[in-house]
PDB file of C-alpha atoms in Angstrom:
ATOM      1  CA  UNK A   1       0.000   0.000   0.000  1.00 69.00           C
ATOM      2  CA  UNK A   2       3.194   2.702   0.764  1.00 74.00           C
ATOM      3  CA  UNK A   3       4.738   1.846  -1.976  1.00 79.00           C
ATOM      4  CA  UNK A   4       1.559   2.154  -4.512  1.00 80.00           C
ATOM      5  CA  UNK A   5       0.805   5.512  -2.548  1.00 81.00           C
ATOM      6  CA  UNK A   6       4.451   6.398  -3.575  1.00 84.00           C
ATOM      7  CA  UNK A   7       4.323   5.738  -7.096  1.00 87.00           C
ATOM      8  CA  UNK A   8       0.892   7.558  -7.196  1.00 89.00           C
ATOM      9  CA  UNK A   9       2.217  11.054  -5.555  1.00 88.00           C
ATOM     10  CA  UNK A  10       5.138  10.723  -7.905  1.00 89.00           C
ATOM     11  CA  UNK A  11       3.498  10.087 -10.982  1.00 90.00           C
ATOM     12  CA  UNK A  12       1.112  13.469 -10.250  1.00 92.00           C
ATOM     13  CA  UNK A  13       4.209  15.620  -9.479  1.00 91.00           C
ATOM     14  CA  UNK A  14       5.641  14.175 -12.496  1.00 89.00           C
ATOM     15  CA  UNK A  15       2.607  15.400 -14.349  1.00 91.00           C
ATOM     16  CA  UNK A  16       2.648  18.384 -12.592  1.00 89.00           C
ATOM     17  CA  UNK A  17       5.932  19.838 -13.613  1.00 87.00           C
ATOM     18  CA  UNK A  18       4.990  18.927 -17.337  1.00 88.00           C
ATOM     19  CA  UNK A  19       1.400  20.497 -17.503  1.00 90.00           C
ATOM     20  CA  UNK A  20       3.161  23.758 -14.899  1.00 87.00           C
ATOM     21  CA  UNK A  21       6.213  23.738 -17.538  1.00 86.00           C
ATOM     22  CA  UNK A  22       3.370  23.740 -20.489  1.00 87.00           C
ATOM     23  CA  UNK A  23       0.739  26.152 -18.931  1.00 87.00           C
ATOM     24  CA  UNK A  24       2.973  28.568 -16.226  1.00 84.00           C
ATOM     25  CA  UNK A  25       1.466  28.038 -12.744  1.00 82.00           C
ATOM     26  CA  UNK A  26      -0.766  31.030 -13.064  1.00 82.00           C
ATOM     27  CA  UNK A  27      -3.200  28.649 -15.842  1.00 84.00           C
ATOM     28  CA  UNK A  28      -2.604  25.493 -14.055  1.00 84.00           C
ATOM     29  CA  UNK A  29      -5.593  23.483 -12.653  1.00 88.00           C
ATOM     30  CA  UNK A  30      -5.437  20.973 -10.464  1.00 90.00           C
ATOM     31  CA  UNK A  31      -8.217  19.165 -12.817  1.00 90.00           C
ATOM     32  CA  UNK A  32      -5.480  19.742 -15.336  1.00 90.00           C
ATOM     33  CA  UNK A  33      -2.865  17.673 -13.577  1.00 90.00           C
ATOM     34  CA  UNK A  34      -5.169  15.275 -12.566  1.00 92.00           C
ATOM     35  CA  UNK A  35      -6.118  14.161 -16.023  1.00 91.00           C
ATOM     36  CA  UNK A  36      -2.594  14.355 -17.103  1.00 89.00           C
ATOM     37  CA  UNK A  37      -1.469  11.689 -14.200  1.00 90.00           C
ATOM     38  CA  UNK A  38      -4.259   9.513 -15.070  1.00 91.00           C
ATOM     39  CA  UNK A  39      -6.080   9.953 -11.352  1.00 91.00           C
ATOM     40  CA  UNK A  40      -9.348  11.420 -10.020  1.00 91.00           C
ATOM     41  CA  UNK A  41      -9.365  15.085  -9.114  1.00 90.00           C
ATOM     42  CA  UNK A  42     -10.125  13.989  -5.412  1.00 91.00           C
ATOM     43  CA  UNK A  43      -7.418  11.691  -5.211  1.00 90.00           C
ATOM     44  CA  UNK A  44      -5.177  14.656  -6.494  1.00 90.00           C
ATOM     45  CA  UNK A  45      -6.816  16.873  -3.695  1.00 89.00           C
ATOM     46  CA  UNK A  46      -5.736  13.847  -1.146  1.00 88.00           C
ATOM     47  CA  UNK A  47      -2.447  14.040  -2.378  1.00 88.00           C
ATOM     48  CA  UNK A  48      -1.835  18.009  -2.587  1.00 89.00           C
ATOM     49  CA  UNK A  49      -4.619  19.932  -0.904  1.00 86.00           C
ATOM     50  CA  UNK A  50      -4.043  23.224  -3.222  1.00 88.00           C
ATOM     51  CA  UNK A  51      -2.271  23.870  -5.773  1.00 86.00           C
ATOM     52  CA  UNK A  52       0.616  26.070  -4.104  1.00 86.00           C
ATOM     53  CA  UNK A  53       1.314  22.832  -1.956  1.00 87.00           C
ATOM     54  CA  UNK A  54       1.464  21.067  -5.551  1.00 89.00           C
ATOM     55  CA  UNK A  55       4.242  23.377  -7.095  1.00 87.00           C
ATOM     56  CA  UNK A  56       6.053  23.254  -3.951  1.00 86.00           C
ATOM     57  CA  UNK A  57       6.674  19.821  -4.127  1.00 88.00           C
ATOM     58  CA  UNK A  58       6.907  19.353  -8.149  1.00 88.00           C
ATOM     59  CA  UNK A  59       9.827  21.631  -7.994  1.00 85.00           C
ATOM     60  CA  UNK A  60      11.708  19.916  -4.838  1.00 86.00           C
ATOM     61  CA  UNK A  61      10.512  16.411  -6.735  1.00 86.00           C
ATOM     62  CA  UNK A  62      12.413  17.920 -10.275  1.00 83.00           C
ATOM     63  CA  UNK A  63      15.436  18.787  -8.699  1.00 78.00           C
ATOM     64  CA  UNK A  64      15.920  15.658  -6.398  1.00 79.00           C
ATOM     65  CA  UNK A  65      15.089  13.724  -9.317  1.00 75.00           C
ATOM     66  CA  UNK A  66      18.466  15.145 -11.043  1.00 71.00           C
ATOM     67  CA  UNK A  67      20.126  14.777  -8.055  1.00 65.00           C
ATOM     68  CA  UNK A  68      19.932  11.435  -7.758  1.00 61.00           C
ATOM     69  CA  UNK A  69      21.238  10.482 -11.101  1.00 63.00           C
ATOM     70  CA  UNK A  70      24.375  12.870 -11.386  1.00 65.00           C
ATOM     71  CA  UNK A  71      25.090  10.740  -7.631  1.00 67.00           C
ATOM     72  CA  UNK A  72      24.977   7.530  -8.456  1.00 69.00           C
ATOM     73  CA  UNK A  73      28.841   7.146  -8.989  1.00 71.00           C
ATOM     74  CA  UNK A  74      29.926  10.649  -7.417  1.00 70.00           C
ATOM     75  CA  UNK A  75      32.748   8.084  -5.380  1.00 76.00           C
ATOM     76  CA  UNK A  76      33.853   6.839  -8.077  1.00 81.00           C
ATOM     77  CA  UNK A  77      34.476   9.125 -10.611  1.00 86.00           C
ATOM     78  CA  UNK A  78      37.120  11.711 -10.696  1.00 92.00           C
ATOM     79  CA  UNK A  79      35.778  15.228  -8.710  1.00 92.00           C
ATOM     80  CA  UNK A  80      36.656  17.289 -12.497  1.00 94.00           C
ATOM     81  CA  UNK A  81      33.529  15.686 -13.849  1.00 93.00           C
ATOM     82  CA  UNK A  82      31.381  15.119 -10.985  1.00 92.00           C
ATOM     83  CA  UNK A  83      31.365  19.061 -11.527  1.00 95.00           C
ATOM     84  CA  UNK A  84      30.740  19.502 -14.547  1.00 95.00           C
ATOM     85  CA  UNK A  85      28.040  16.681 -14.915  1.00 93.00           C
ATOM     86  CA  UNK A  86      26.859  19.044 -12.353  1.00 93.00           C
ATOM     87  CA  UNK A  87      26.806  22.100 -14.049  1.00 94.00           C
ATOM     88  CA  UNK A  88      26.038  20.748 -17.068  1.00 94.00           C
ATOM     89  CA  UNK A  89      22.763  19.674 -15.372  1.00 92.00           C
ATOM     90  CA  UNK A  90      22.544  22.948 -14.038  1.00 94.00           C
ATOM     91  CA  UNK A  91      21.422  24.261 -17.881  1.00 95.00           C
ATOM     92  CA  UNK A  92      18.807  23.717 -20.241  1.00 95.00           C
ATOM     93  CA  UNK A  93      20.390  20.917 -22.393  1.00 92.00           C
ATOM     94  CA  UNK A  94      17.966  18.775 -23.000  1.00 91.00           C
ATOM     95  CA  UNK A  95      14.261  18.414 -23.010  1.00 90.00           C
ATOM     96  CA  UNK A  96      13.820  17.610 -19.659  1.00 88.00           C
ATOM     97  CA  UNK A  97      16.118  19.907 -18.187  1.00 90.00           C
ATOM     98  CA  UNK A  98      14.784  22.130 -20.662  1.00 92.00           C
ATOM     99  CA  UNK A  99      11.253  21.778 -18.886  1.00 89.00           C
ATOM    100  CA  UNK A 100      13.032  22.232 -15.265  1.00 89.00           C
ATOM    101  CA  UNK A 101      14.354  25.765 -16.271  1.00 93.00           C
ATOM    102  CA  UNK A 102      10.754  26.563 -16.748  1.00 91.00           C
ATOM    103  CA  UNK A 103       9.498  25.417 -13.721  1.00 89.00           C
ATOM    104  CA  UNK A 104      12.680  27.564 -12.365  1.00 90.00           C
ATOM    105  CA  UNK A 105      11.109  30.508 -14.142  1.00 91.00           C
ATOM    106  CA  UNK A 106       7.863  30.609 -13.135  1.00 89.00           C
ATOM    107  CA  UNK A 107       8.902  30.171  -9.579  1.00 90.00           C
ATOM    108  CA  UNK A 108      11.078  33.406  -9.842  1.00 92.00           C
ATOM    109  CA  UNK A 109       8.347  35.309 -11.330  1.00 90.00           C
ATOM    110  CA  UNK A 110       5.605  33.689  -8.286  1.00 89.00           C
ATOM    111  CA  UNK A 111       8.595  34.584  -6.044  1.00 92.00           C
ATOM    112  CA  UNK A 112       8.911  38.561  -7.093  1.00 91.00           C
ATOM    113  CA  UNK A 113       4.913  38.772  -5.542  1.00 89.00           C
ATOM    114  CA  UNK A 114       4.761  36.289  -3.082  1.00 89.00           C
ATOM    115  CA  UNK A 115       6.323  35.739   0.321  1.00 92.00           C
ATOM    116  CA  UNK A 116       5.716  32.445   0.701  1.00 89.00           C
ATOM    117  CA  UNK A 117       7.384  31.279  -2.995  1.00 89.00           C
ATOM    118  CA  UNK A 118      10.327  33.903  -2.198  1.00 94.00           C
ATOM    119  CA  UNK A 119      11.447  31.782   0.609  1.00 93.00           C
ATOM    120  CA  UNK A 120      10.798  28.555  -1.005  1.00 91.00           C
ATOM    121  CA  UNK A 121      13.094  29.892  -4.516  1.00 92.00           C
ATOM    122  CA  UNK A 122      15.990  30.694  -1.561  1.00 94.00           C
ATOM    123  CA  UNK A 123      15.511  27.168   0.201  1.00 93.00           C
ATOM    124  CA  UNK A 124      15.467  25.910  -3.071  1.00 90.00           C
ATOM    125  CA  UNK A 125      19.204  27.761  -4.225  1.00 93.00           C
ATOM    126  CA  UNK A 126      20.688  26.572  -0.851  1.00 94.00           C
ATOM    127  CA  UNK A 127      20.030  23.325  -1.566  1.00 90.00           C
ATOM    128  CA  UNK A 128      21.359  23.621  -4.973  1.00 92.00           C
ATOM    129  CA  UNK A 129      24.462  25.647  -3.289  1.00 95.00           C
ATOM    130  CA  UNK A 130      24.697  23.023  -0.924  1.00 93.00           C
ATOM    131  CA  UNK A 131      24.995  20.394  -4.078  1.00 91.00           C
ATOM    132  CA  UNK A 132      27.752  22.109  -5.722  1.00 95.00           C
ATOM    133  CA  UNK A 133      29.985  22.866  -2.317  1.00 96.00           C
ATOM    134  CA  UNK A 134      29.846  19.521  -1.954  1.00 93.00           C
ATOM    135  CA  UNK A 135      31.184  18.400  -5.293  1.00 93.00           C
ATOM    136  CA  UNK A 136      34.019  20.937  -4.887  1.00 96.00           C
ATOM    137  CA  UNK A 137      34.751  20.411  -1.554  1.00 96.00           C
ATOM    138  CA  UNK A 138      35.015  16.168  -2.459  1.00 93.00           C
ATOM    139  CA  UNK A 139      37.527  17.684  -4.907  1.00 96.00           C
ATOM    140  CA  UNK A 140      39.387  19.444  -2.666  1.00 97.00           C
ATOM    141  CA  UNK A 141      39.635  16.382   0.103  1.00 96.00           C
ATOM    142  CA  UNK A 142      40.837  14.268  -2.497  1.00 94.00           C
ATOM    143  CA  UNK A 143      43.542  16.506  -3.669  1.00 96.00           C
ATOM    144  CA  UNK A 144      42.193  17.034  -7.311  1.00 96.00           C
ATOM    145  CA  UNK A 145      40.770  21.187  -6.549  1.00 98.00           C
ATOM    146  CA  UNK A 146      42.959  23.712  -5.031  1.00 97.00           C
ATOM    147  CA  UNK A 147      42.111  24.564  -1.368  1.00 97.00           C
ATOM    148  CA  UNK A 148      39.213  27.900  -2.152  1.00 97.00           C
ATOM    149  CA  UNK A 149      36.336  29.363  -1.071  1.00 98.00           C
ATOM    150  CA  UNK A 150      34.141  26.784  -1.333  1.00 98.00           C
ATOM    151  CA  UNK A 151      30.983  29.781  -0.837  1.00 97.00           C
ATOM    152  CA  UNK A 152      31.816  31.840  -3.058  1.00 98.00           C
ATOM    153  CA  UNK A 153      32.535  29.171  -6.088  1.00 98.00           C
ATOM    154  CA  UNK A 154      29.775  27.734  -5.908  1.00 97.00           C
ATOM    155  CA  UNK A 155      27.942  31.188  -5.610  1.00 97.00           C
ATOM    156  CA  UNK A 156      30.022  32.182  -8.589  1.00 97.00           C
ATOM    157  CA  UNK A 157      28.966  29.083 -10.671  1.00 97.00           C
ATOM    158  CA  UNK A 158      25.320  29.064  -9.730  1.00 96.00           C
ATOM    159  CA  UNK A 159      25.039  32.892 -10.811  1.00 97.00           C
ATOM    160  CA  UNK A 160      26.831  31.788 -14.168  1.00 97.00           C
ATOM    161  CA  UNK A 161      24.609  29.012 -14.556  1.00 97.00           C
ATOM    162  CA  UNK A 162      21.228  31.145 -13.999  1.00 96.00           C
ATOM    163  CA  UNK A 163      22.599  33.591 -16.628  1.00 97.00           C
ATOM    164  CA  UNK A 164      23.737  31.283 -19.424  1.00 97.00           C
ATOM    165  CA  UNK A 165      20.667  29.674 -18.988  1.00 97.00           C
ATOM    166  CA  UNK A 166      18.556  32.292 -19.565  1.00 96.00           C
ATOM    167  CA  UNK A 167      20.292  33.320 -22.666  1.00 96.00           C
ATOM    168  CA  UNK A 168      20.093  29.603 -23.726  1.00 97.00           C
ATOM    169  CA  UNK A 169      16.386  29.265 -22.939  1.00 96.00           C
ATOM    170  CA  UNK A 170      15.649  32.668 -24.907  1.00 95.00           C
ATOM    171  CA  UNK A 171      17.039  31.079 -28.233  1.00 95.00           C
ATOM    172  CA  UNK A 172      19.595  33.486 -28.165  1.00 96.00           C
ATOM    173  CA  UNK A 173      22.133  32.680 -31.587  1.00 95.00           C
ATOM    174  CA  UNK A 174      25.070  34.577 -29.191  1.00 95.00           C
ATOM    175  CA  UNK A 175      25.266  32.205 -26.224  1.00 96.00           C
ATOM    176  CA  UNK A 176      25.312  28.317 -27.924  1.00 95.00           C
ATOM    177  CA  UNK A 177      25.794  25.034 -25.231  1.00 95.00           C
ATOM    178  CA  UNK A 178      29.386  24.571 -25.815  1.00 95.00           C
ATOM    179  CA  UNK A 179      30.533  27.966 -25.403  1.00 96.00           C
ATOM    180  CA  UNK A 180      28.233  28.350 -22.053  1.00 97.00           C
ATOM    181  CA  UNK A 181      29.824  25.445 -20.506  1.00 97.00           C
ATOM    182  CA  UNK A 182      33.486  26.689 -21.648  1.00 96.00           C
ATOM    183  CA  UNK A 183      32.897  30.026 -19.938  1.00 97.00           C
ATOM    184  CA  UNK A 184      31.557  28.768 -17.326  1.00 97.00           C
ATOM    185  CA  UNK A 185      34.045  26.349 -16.676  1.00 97.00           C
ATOM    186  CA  UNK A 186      37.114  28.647 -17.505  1.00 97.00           C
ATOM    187  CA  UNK A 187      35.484  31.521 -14.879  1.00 97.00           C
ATOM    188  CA  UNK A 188      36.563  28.607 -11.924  1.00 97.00           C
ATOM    189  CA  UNK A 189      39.015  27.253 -13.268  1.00 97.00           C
ATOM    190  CA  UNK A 190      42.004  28.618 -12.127  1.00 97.00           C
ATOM    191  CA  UNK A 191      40.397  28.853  -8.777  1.00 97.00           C
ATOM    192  CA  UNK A 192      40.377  25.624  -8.923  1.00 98.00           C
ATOM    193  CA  UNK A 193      43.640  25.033  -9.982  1.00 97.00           C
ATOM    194  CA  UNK A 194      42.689  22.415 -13.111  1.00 97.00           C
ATOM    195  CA  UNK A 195      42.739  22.376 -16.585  1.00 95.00           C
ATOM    196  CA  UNK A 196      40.537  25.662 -18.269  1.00 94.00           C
ATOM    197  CA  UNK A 197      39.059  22.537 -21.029  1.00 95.00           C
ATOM    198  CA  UNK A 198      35.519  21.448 -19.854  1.00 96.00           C
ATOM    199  CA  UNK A 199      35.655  17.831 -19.005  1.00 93.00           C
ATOM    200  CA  UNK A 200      34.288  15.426 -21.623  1.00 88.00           C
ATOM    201  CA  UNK A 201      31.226  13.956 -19.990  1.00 82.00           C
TER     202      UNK A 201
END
């Protein structure tokens, strides 16, 4: 029965973030979820009693969900790409990542008028600050990083993340994936002390 109850919550936030990602949250119905994930609109309402509750937990459900892959072999894989797989993940490459960075989006704009989602979006970056520190500081335990400030890098790489991705998300023919991850990579390098070439992942 817990483990059925599990797969039902996660296949409604799974829904969720692609009808929130399709829609923006201010169009979203929880009828519209509900039909997506295949369940009743009351069983949705068991689930997630409004919808605020709903995009709460869709976004902390996206990003653990990337989490756990990039983690899998974190220990056994040299700390150079553990980072970049990182940041990598950390931009709209791919479809699904592409749909997280609008589920980021909406949040910021929710966030700019609402107290509640403001605190959640800065929860949300010190977990993701919290993700990266880590990384680096495995790096720097094992020898691979230069000693730093493990703060500030991983402030510096989120902000550079957040920007490229915008740029990348807009379309725009200035900023393309390769040269995003090579700026991004060279801006820490040296901090780092490694090589300025983004690892091949």
């Amino acid at each position: 029965m817990a483990e059925r109850t599990r797969e039902t919550r996660e296949r409604i936030l799974a829904a969720a973030c692609e009808v929130i990602a399709e829609v923006g949250f201010e169009k979203i119905r929880m009828r519209m979820v509900a039909e997506h994930a295949g369940v009743s609109t009351a069983l949705l309402h068991y689930h997630f009693e409004n919808r605020e509750k709903l995009f709460a937990e869709a976004m902390t459900y996206s990003f653990a969900q990337t989490g756990i892959e990039l983690e899998r072999d974190a220990d056994s894989v040299p700390a150079s790409l553990v980072l970049a797989r990182i940041l990598h993940s950390l931009l709209p490459t791919d479809p699904e990542l592409r749909q997280d960075w609008r589920l980021w989006q909406e949040l910021w704009v929710r966030a700019l008028r609402d107290e509640t989602a403001q605190h959640f979006a800065v929860d949300l970056y010190d977990q993701l600050h919290t993700w990266v520190g880590q990384a680096i500081k495995r790096g720097i335990d094992s020898g691979e990083f230069a000693d730093c400030d493990v703060d500030a890098t991983s402030t510096l790489l989120l902000a550079l993340c957040d920007g490229f991705g915008i740029r990348l998300m807009l379309g725009d023919p200035k900023v393309g994936l390769d040269g995003a991850q090579a700026a991004i990579w060279g801006a820490v390098a040296p901090t780092l002390g490694v090589s300025a070439e983004f690892p091949t992942l």
